[in-house]
Coordinates of C-alpha atoms in Angstrom, one line a residue:
M1 CA 0.1 -0.1 -0.1
E2 CA 1.4 3.4 -1.0
L3 CA 0.3 5.8 1.7
P4 CA 3.4 8.0 2.3
D5 CA 1.7 11.0 4.0
E6 CA -0.3 8.5 6.3
E7 CA 2.8 6.5 6.9
A8 CA 4.9 9.5 8.0
V9 CA 2.0 10.6 10.3
A10 CA 1.5 7.2 11.8
N11 CA 5.2 6.8 12.3
G12 CA 5.3 10.3 14.0
E13 CA 2.6 9.3 16.3
A14 CA 4.2 5.9 17.0
E15 CA 7.5 7.6 18.0
E16 CA 5.6 10.0 20.1
M17 CA 3.8 7.2 21.8
N18 CA 7.1 5.4 22.4
R19 CA 8.6 8.5 23.9
E20 CA 5.7 8.8 26.3
L21 CA 6.0 5.3 27.3
S22 CA 9.8 5.6 27.7
A23 CA 9.3 8.5 30.0
E24 CA 6.8 6.7 32.1
A25 CA 8.5 3.5 32.4
P26 CA 11.9 3.4 34.4
L27 CA 15.1 2.8 32.2
R28 CA 16.9 -0.4 32.4
E29 CA 20.3 -1.2 31.7
P30 CA 20.7 -3.3 28.6
H31 CA 22.0 -6.9 29.2
S32 CA 25.3 -7.7 27.7
Y33 CA 24.0 -10.7 25.7
Q34 CA 21.2 -8.7 23.9
S35 CA 23.4 -7.8 20.9
H36 CA 25.4 -11.1 20.8
F37 CA 22.9 -13.1 18.7
G38 CA 20.8 -10.2 17.4
G39 CA 22.1 -10.5 13.8
M40 CA 21.1 -14.2 13.6
V41 CA 17.3 -13.5 13.9
R42 CA 15.3 -11.8 11.1
K43 CA 12.9 -9.4 12.9
K44 CA 9.6 -7.8 11.3
A45 CA 7.5 -5.4 13.3
Y46 CA 4.1 -3.9 12.1
I47 CA 1.5 -1.7 13.8
F48 CA -2.0 -1.8 12.7
D49 CA -4.6 1.0 13.1
G50 CA -7.6 -1.2 13.1
L51 CA -9.1 0.5 9.9
G52 CA -7.2 -1.8 7.3
N53 CA -4.0 0.1 7.4
F54 CA -0.5 -1.2 8.4
Y55 CA 2.8 0.5 9.0
N56 CA 6.3 -0.7 9.7
K57 CA 7.7 0.1 13.2
E58 CA 10.7 -0.1 15.4
W59 CA 11.4 -3.3 17.3
D60 CA 10.5 -2.1 20.7
L61 CA 8.0 -4.9 21.7
T62 CA 5.5 -2.1 23.0
E63 CA 1.7 -2.8 22.8
G64 CA -0.8 -0.7 21.0
R65 CA -3.4 1.6 22.3
G66 CA -7.0 1.7 21.8
N67 CA -7.9 0.1 18.6
E68 CA -4.3 -0.1 17.5
F69 CA -2.4 -3.6 18.0
C70 CA 1.1 -4.4 17.3
W71 CA 2.8 -7.6 15.6
Y72 CA 6.4 -8.7 16.2
H73 CA 7.6 -11.7 14.2
A74 CA 11.1 -13.2 14.7
E75 CA 12.6 -15.8 12.4
L76 CA 15.0 -18.4 13.9
P77 CA 17.8 -19.5 11.4
K78 CA 17.4 -22.9 9.7
G79 CA 20.7 -24.6 10.5
H80 CA 22.4 -27.1 12.7
Q81 CA 22.0 -25.4 16.0
K82 CA 20.8 -26.9 19.1
L83 CA 17.6 -25.9 20.9
S84 CA 19.5 -24.2 23.5
Q85 CA 21.1 -22.0 21.0
S86 CA 17.7 -21.1 19.6
A87 CA 16.6 -20.0 23.0
Q88 CA 19.8 -17.9 23.3
Y89 CA 18.7 -16.2 20.1
L90 CA 15.2 -15.3 21.5
I91 CA 16.8 -14.3 24.8
G92 CA 18.7 -11.8 23.0
V93 CA 15.9 -10.5 20.7
L94 CA 12.9 -10.5 23.2
C95 CA 14.3 -10.2 26.7
P96 CA 13.4 -7.6 28.1
P97 CA 10.2 -7.3 28.5
L98 CA 9.7 -10.9 28.1
K99 CA 10.9 -13.2 30.8
L100 CA 12.5 -16.6 30.8
Q101 CA 9.3 -18.7 31.2
D102 CA 7.9 -16.9 28.0
I103 CA 10.8 -17.7 25.9
L104 CA 10.8 -21.4 27.0
S105 CA 7.1 -21.5 26.2
L106 CA 7.8 -20.1 22.7
V107 CA 11.0 -22.2 21.8
S108 CA 10.3 -25.6 23.4
N109 CA 9.4 -28.6 21.3
G110 CA 6.0 -30.3 21.0
P111 CA 2.4 -29.0 21.1
F112 CA 1.2 -26.5 23.8
C113 CA -1.6 -24.0 24.3
G114 CA -2.1 -22.3 27.6
Y115 CA -1.7 -19.2 29.5
V116 CA 1.7 -17.8 30.5
D117 CA 2.1 -14.7 32.6
G118 CA -1.4 -13.6 31.6
A119 CA -1.0 -14.0 27.8
L120 CA -2.3 -16.8 25.7
V121 CA 0.6 -18.9 24.2
F122 CA 0.4 -21.7 21.6
R123 CA 3.1 -23.5 19.8
V124 CA 3.5 -26.3 17.2
N125 CA 7.1 -27.2 17.2
S126 CA 8.3 -30.4 15.6
P127 CA 11.3 -32.0 17.3
G128 CA 13.2 -32.7 14.0
P129 CA 16.4 -31.4 12.8
P130 CA 16.2 -27.5 12.2
S131 CA 17.9 -27.9 8.9
S132 CA 15.1 -30.2 7.5
D133 CA 12.4 -29.0 5.1
F134 CA 10.1 -31.0 7.0
T135 CA 10.6 -29.4 10.3
F136 CA 8.0 -26.8 11.2
R137 CA 7.9 -24.5 14.1
I138 CA 5.4 -21.9 14.9
A139 CA 4.8 -20.1 18.1
A140 CA 2.7 -17.1 19.1
R141 CA 2.1 -15.0 22.3
I142 CA -1.1 -13.2 22.2
T143 CA -2.5 -10.3 24.2
K144 CA -5.3 -7.7 23.6
N145 CA -3.1 -5.3 21.7
S146 CA 0.1 -7.3 20.5
V147 CA 1.0 -10.5 19.1
I148 CA 4.5 -11.9 19.1
T149 CA 5.2 -14.9 16.8
V150 CA 8.4 -17.1 16.5
S151 CA 9.1 -19.3 13.3
L152 CA 11.8 -21.5 12.2
G153 CA 12.8 -20.1 8.9
R154 CA 10.7 -17.9 6.5
V155 CA 6.8 -18.9 6.4
P156 CA 5.4 -17.9 2.8
R157 CA 2.8 -15.1 2.8
L158 CA 3.1 -14.3 6.7
G159 CA 4.3 -10.7 6.4
F160 CA 2.8 -7.8 4.5
S161 CA 4.2 -5.7 1.8
P162 CA 2.9 -3.1 -0.5
V163 CA 0.8 -4.0 -3.5
G164 CA 2.9 -2.4 -6.0
Q165 CA 5.8 -4.6 -5.4
S166 CA 3.8 -7.7 -6.0
L167 CA 4.9 -10.0 -9.1
L168 CA 1.4 -11.2 -9.3
S169 CA 0.1 -7.7 -10.2
E170 CA 2.3 -7.5 -13.2
I171 CA 1.3 -8.7 -16.8
P172 CA 4.1 -11.4 -17.6
S173 CA 5.4 -13.2 -20.3
V174 CA 7.2 -16.6 -20.0
E175 CA 11.0 -16.6 -20.8
S176 CA 11.9 -18.4 -24.0
P177 CA 15.4 -19.3 -25.5
S178 CA 15.3 -16.4 -27.7
Y179 CA 15.2 -13.9 -24.8
H180 CA 18.5 -12.5 -23.5
R181 CA 19.6 -12.9 -19.8
G182 CA 19.8 -9.2 -19.2
E183 CA 16.3 -8.4 -20.7
Q184 CA 13.8 -7.4 -18.1
R185 CA 10.7 -6.2 -19.9
E186 CA 8.9 -6.9 -23.1
K187 CA 5.9 -5.6 -25.1
S188 CA 3.6 -7.9 -23.0
G189 CA 5.2 -7.0 -19.5
I190 CA 7.8 -8.4 -17.2
V191 CA 9.6 -11.6 -18.2
I192 CA 9.6 -14.5 -15.8
G193 CA 11.5 -17.8 -16.0
E194 CA 9.9 -21.0 -16.5
H195 CA 11.1 -22.3 -13.3
V196 CA 9.6 -19.3 -11.3
L197 CA 6.3 -20.2 -13.1
E198 CA 6.7 -23.9 -11.8
F199 CA 7.5 -22.6 -8.3
L200 CA 4.4 -20.3 -8.3
L201 CA 2.2 -23.4 -9.4
T202 CA 3.4 -25.3 -6.3
M203 CA 2.1 -22.5 -4.0
N204 CA -1.2 -22.7 -2.4
H205 CA -1.5 -19.0 -1.8
S206 CA -0.5 -15.5 -3.2
E207 CA 2.2 -13.2 -2.4
E208 CA 2.5 -11.2 0.7
A209 CA 1.2 -7.9 -1.1
D210 CA -2.2 -9.6 -1.7
N211 CA -2.8 -10.4 2.0
P212 CA -5.9 -8.8 3.5
V213 CA -4.8 -6.5 6.3
P214 CA -6.1 -7.6 9.7
K215 CA -8.4 -5.0 11.5
S216 CA -8.2 -6.8 14.8
V217 CA -6.0 -9.2 16.8
S218 CA -8.2 -12.0 16.0
N219 CA -7.8 -11.4 12.2
L220 CA -4.0 -11.5 12.8
V221 CA -4.4 -14.8 14.9
V222 CA -6.5 -16.4 12.1
H223 CA -3.9 -15.0 9.3
I224 CA -1.0 -16.7 11.2
V225 CA -2.7 -20.1 11.5
D226 CA -3.8 -19.8 7.9
T227 CA -0.3 -19.3 6.5
H228 CA 1.0 -22.2 8.6
V229 CA -1.6 -24.4 7.0
D230 CA -0.8 -23.1 3.5
H231 CA 2.8 -23.8 4.3
L232 CA 2.0 -27.3 4.9
Q233 CA -0.2 -27.6 1.8
D234 CA 2.7 -26.4 -0.2
V235 CA 5.0 -29.0 1.1
V236 CA 2.4 -31.6 0.3
T237 CA 1.8 -30.3 -3.2
K238 CA 5.6 -30.5 -3.9
L239 CA 5.6 -34.1 -2.6
E240 CA 2.6 -35.1 -4.9
I241 CA 4.6 -33.5 -7.9
E242 CA 7.9 -35.1 -7.0
L243 CA 6.1 -38.5 -6.7
D244 CA 4.4 -38.0 -10.0
S245 CA 7.7 -37.2 -11.7
V246 CA 9.4 -40.3 -10.0
E247 CA 6.6 -42.5 -11.2
L248 CA 7.0 -41.3 -14.8
Q249 CA 10.8 -41.7 -14.6
M250 CA 10.3 -45.4 -13.4
D251 CA 7.8 -46.1 -16.2
K252 CA 10.4 -44.6 -18.9
G253 CA 13.6 -45.7 -17.2
G254 CA 15.4 -49.2 -17.2
L255 CA 17.3 -51.2 -14.8
A256 CA 19.9 -48.6 -13.9
L257 CA 17.3 -46.2 -12.7
K258 CA 15.6 -48.6 -10.5
K259 CA 18.9 -49.7 -9.1
Q260 CA 20.0 -46.3 -8.3
M261 CA 16.6 -45.5 -6.5
L262 CA 17.1 -48.6 -4.4
D263 CA 20.8 -47.7 -3.7
D264 CA 19.9 -44.1 -2.6
R265 CA 16.8 -45.3 -0.5
R266 CA 14.7 -42.8 -2.0
F267 CA 11.5 -43.9 -1.0
P268 CA 12.2 -44.9 2.6
K269 CA 13.6 -41.4 3.0
M270 CA 10.5 -39.9 1.4
H271 CA 8.4 -42.3 3.7
L272 CA 10.3 -40.8 6.9
D273 CA 9.6 -37.1 5.7
L274 CA 5.9 -38.0 5.3
Q275 CA 6.1 -39.4 8.9
R276 CA 7.5 -36.1 10.2
L277 CA 4.9 -34.2 8.3
L278 CA 2.3 -36.3 9.8
Q279 CA 3.5 -35.4 13.2
V280 CA 3.4 -31.7 12.5
I281 CA -0.1 -31.9 11.5
A282 CA -1.1 -34.1 14.4
H283 CA 0.4 -31.5 16.7
G284 CA -1.8 -28.8 14.9
E285 CA -4.9 -31.0 15.4
Q286 CA -4.1 -30.9 19.1
V287 CA -3.3 -27.4 19.4
F288 CA -5.7 -25.4 17.1
P289 CA -8.9 -26.6 18.5
R290 CA -7.8 -25.6 22.0
V291 CA -6.8 -22.2 20.7
R292 CA -10.2 -21.7 19.3
E293 CA -12.0 -22.9 22.7
R294 CA -9.7 -20.3 24.7
C295 CA -10.2 -17.5 22.2
S296 CA -14.1 -18.0 22.1
S297 CA -14.1 -16.7 25.7
K298 CA -12.4 -13.4 24.9
Q299 CA -14.5 -10.4 24.0
W300 CA -12.1 -9.0 21.6
F301 CA -11.9 -12.3 19.6
L302 CA -14.7 -11.9 16.8
S303 CA -17.2 -14.6 16.3
E304 CA -16.4 -14.9 12.4
D305 CA -12.8 -15.5 13.2
I306 CA -13.9 -18.4 15.5
T307 CA -15.7 -19.9 12.4
S308 CA -12.5 -19.4 10.3
L309 CA -10.6 -21.2 12.9
E310 CA -13.0 -24.0 12.6
E311 CA -12.5 -24.0 8.9
L312 CA -8.8 -24.1 9.3
I313 CA -9.0 -27.2 11.5
G314 CA -11.2 -28.9 9.0
R315 CA -8.5 -28.2 6.2
L316 CA -5.8 -29.6 8.5
R317 CA -7.8 -32.7 8.9
R318 CA -8.2 -33.2 5.3
L319 CA -4.6 -32.3 4.8
K320 CA -3.7 -35.3 7.1
E321 CA -5.9 -37.6 5.1
N322 CA -4.1 -36.5 1.8
V323 CA -0.6 -37.1 3.5
G324 CA -1.9 -40.7 4.4
F325 CA -2.6 -41.3 0.8
I326 CA 0.6 -40.1 -0.4
A327 CA 2.3 -42.4 2.1
N328 CA 0.2 -45.4 0.8
R329 CA 1.5 -44.5 -2.7
V330 CA 5.3 -44.3 -1.5
T331 CA 4.6 -47.7 0.4
A332 CA 3.2 -49.3 -2.9
I333 CA 6.1 -48.0 -5.0
Q334 CA 8.6 -49.3 -2.6
A335 CA 7.0 -52.6 -2.6
G336 CA 7.1 -52.8 -6.4
L337 CA 10.9 -51.9 -6.3
D338 CA 11.4 -54.8 -3.7
S339 CA 9.4 -57.3 -5.8
W340 CA 11.6 -56.2 -8.8
Q341 CA 14.8 -56.6 -6.9
A342 CA 13.6 -60.0 -5.6
E343 CA 12.8 -61.1 -9.3
Q344 CA 16.3 -60.0 -10.4
I345 CA 17.8 -61.9 -7.6
N346 CA 15.5 -65.0 -8.5
R347 CA 16.5 -64.7 -12.3
K348 CA 20.2 -64.7 -11.5
L349 CA 19.7 -67.7 -9.2
Y350 CA 17.9 -69.5 -12.0
Y351 CA 20.8 -69.0 -14.3
L352 CA 23.1 -70.3 -11.7
S353 CA 20.9 -73.4 -11.0
F354 CA 20.9 -74.0 -14.8
L355 CA 24.7 -74.0 -14.9
S356 CA 24.7 -76.2 -11.8
I357 CA 22.3 -78.6 -13.4
I358 CA 24.7 -78.7 -16.4
F359 CA 28.1 -79.1 -14.5
L360 CA 27.2 -80.9 -11.6
P361 CA 26.7 -84.4 -13.6
L362 CA 30.0 -83.7 -15.4
S363 CA 31.8 -83.1 -12.1
I364 CA 30.3 -86.3 -10.6
V365 CA 31.6 -88.3 -13.8
T366 CA 35.1 -87.0 -13.6
G367 CA 35.2 -87.5 -9.9
V368 CA 34.2 -91.0 -10.2
F369 CA 36.5 -92.0 -13.1
G370 CA 39.2 -89.5 -12.1
M371 CA 40.0 -89.4 -15.9
N372 CA 42.2 -92.4 -15.4
V373 CA 40.9 -94.2 -18.5
G374 CA 42.7 -95.4 -21.6
G375 CA 42.6 -93.9 -24.9
V376 CA 43.1 -90.3 -23.8
P377 CA 44.3 -88.1 -26.7
W378 CA 48.0 -87.5 -26.9
T379 CA 49.0 -90.0 -24.4
E380 CA 50.2 -92.5 -27.1
Q381 CA 48.2 -95.4 -25.4
K382 CA 48.1 -98.1 -28.2
D383 CA 46.5 -100.9 -26.2
P384 CA 43.2 -102.0 -28.2
T385 CA 41.5 -103.0 -25.1
V386 CA 41.6 -99.5 -23.5
K387 CA 41.7 -97.2 -26.5
N388 CA 37.9 -96.6 -26.6
G389 CA 37.8 -95.7 -22.8
F390 CA 37.9 -92.0 -23.2
R391 CA 35.3 -92.2 -26.1
N392 CA 33.0 -94.3 -23.8
V393 CA 33.4 -91.7 -20.9
M394 CA 32.5 -88.8 -23.3
L395 CA 29.4 -90.6 -24.4
L396 CA 28.3 -91.2 -20.7
C397 CA 28.7 -87.6 -19.9
V398 CA 26.6 -86.6 -23.1
A399 CA 23.8 -89.0 -22.1
M400 CA 23.8 -87.8 -18.6
L401 CA 23.6 -84.2 -19.9
L402 CA 20.7 -85.0 -22.1
L403 CA 19.1 -86.7 -19.2
A404 CA 19.4 -83.7 -17.1
L405 CA 18.1 -81.4 -19.9
L406 CA 15.2 -83.7 -20.2
C407 CA 14.4 -83.6 -16.5
F408 CA 14.7 -79.8 -16.6
S409 CA 12.4 -79.4 -19.6
F410 CA 9.8 -82.0 -18.2
P411 CA 7.4 -79.3 -16.7
V412 CA 7.4 -77.4 -19.9
L413 CA 6.7 -80.4 -22.0
Y414 CA 4.0 -81.7 -19.4
T415 CA 2.2 -78.2 -19.6
R416 CA 2.2 -78.4 -23.5
I417 CA 0.9 -81.9 -23.6
A418 CA -1.7 -81.1 -21.0
A419 CA -2.8 -77.9 -23.0
W420 CA -2.9 -80.0 -26.2
H421 CA -5.0 -82.6 -24.5
R422 CA -7.5 -80.1 -23.1
R423 CA -7.9 -78.4 -26.6
R424 CA -8.6 -81.8 -28.2
A425 CA -11.3 -82.6 -25.6
M426 CA -12.9 -79.2 -26.2
K427 CA -13.0 -79.7 -29.8
R428 CA -14.6 -83.2 -29.4
S429 CA -17.0 -82.0 -27.0
W430 CA -18.1 -79.0 -29.3
S431 CA -18.6 -81.4 -32.3
L432 CA -20.8 -83.7 -30.1
N433 CA -22.8 -80.8 -29.0
R434 CA -23.2 -79.6 -32.4
K435 CA -24.5 -82.9 -33.6
S436 CA -26.9 -83.0 -30.8
Y437 CA -28.0 -79.6 -31.6
L438 CA -28.5 -80.3 -35.2
K439 CA -30.6 -83.4 -34.4
R440 CA -32.8 -81.4 -32.0
T441 CA -33.4 -78.6 -34.3
H442 CA -34.3 -81.2 -37.2
G443 CA -36.9 -82.7 -34.8
I444 CA -38.4 -79.4 -34.1
E445 CA -38.6 -78.6 -37.8
A446 CA -40.5 -82.0 -38.4
Q447 CA -42.8 -81.3 -35.8
E448 CA -43.7 -77.9 -37.0
R449 CA -44.4 -79.5 -40.4
R450 CA -46.9 -81.7 -38.7
G451 CA -48.6 -78.7 -37.5
Y452 CA -47.9 -78.7 -33.7
L453 CA -45.1 -78.1 -31.3
R454 CA -44.1 -80.8 -28.9
I455 CA -43.9 -79.4 -25.5

């Protein structure tokens, strides 16, 4: 929203209000650890006038007056830090005026909804590694004129920005190979890449500039829960698109692709990510109904926002069912790969068994006779009584080999003979039935010629 004059006036009023508050409240010496981790946390602060306008403000954690209310949002970095380190980040950003119990209620893992120091606090924090894309953490501290939220990483569409800066408000044209890299605008408008368009298609929401500006704290709470559910929906949509592309690759790919997927353990890892996602949704199913019950007793929480919370809880339950369907698909694909791997192993064992059938009788013959027979070539054995010994042994080996092959192919021959016998029996039965049918029809025609039909 482009309101420079109003924004300047509002900022002047906010500064004047902050000066009044600072004059009334006693000054406290800043702690030495406040600026130690301040740069690691991204901070956003807004003030709303209750009439549909919002303005940026300083990070002073003061509450609004009258119809005005403030919102302070802190984004923890997604990395490999421990939970205690995340708590240190928040202590450096939110203390004072918050106390240690407030910090612990916002940063701890697990679902929670209750009152802490007179403020309503709820959190949906999954205990997974912070660097994972399937670890979601959102917590909020709600009072009548202020809301403080903490998230792990950036939550799409959570903040606000002017409408003129939105990409969705432009008239775009998709980038083609004929465009140059440095080119920004064409006749039809701004040029966007194909990957940007694919990214926008995976989003279940618009940009921050298209967010309706809340007019009350209850609208802001619904907005926070809505963006959290939309974030989960985005992740589920990306998983569905990835799963569809993997299935298409498996249909087109060969043995190397399937073997690579088995070696990379792609589907077990995807199944683990889905279980983490189900855990986050289960936490939301526990927390958000309790938030609705506690907020329904507040006079400043509007009834239409209670209805919106009920709708969001229903969306969360349907999202859980969708994740369950995706998990079943992943399990089915993994079962198909396991059966394919077992089939490949059985085929190799089949070839090995075939070779064993061929060489086992030969090894038995050579082991029994020890090749100590007469008539072996190039041994200059001239005795007429033993000159045909080697030939006899070779004939015996060939006979045993043919016998082994006959036993090996006996099931196939038996199947073909049985099929031929069934076909022959069916033809014979068909010919007999045809003759009896002709006899019956001939008798009926003769009876019709006599003028009556035999019953």
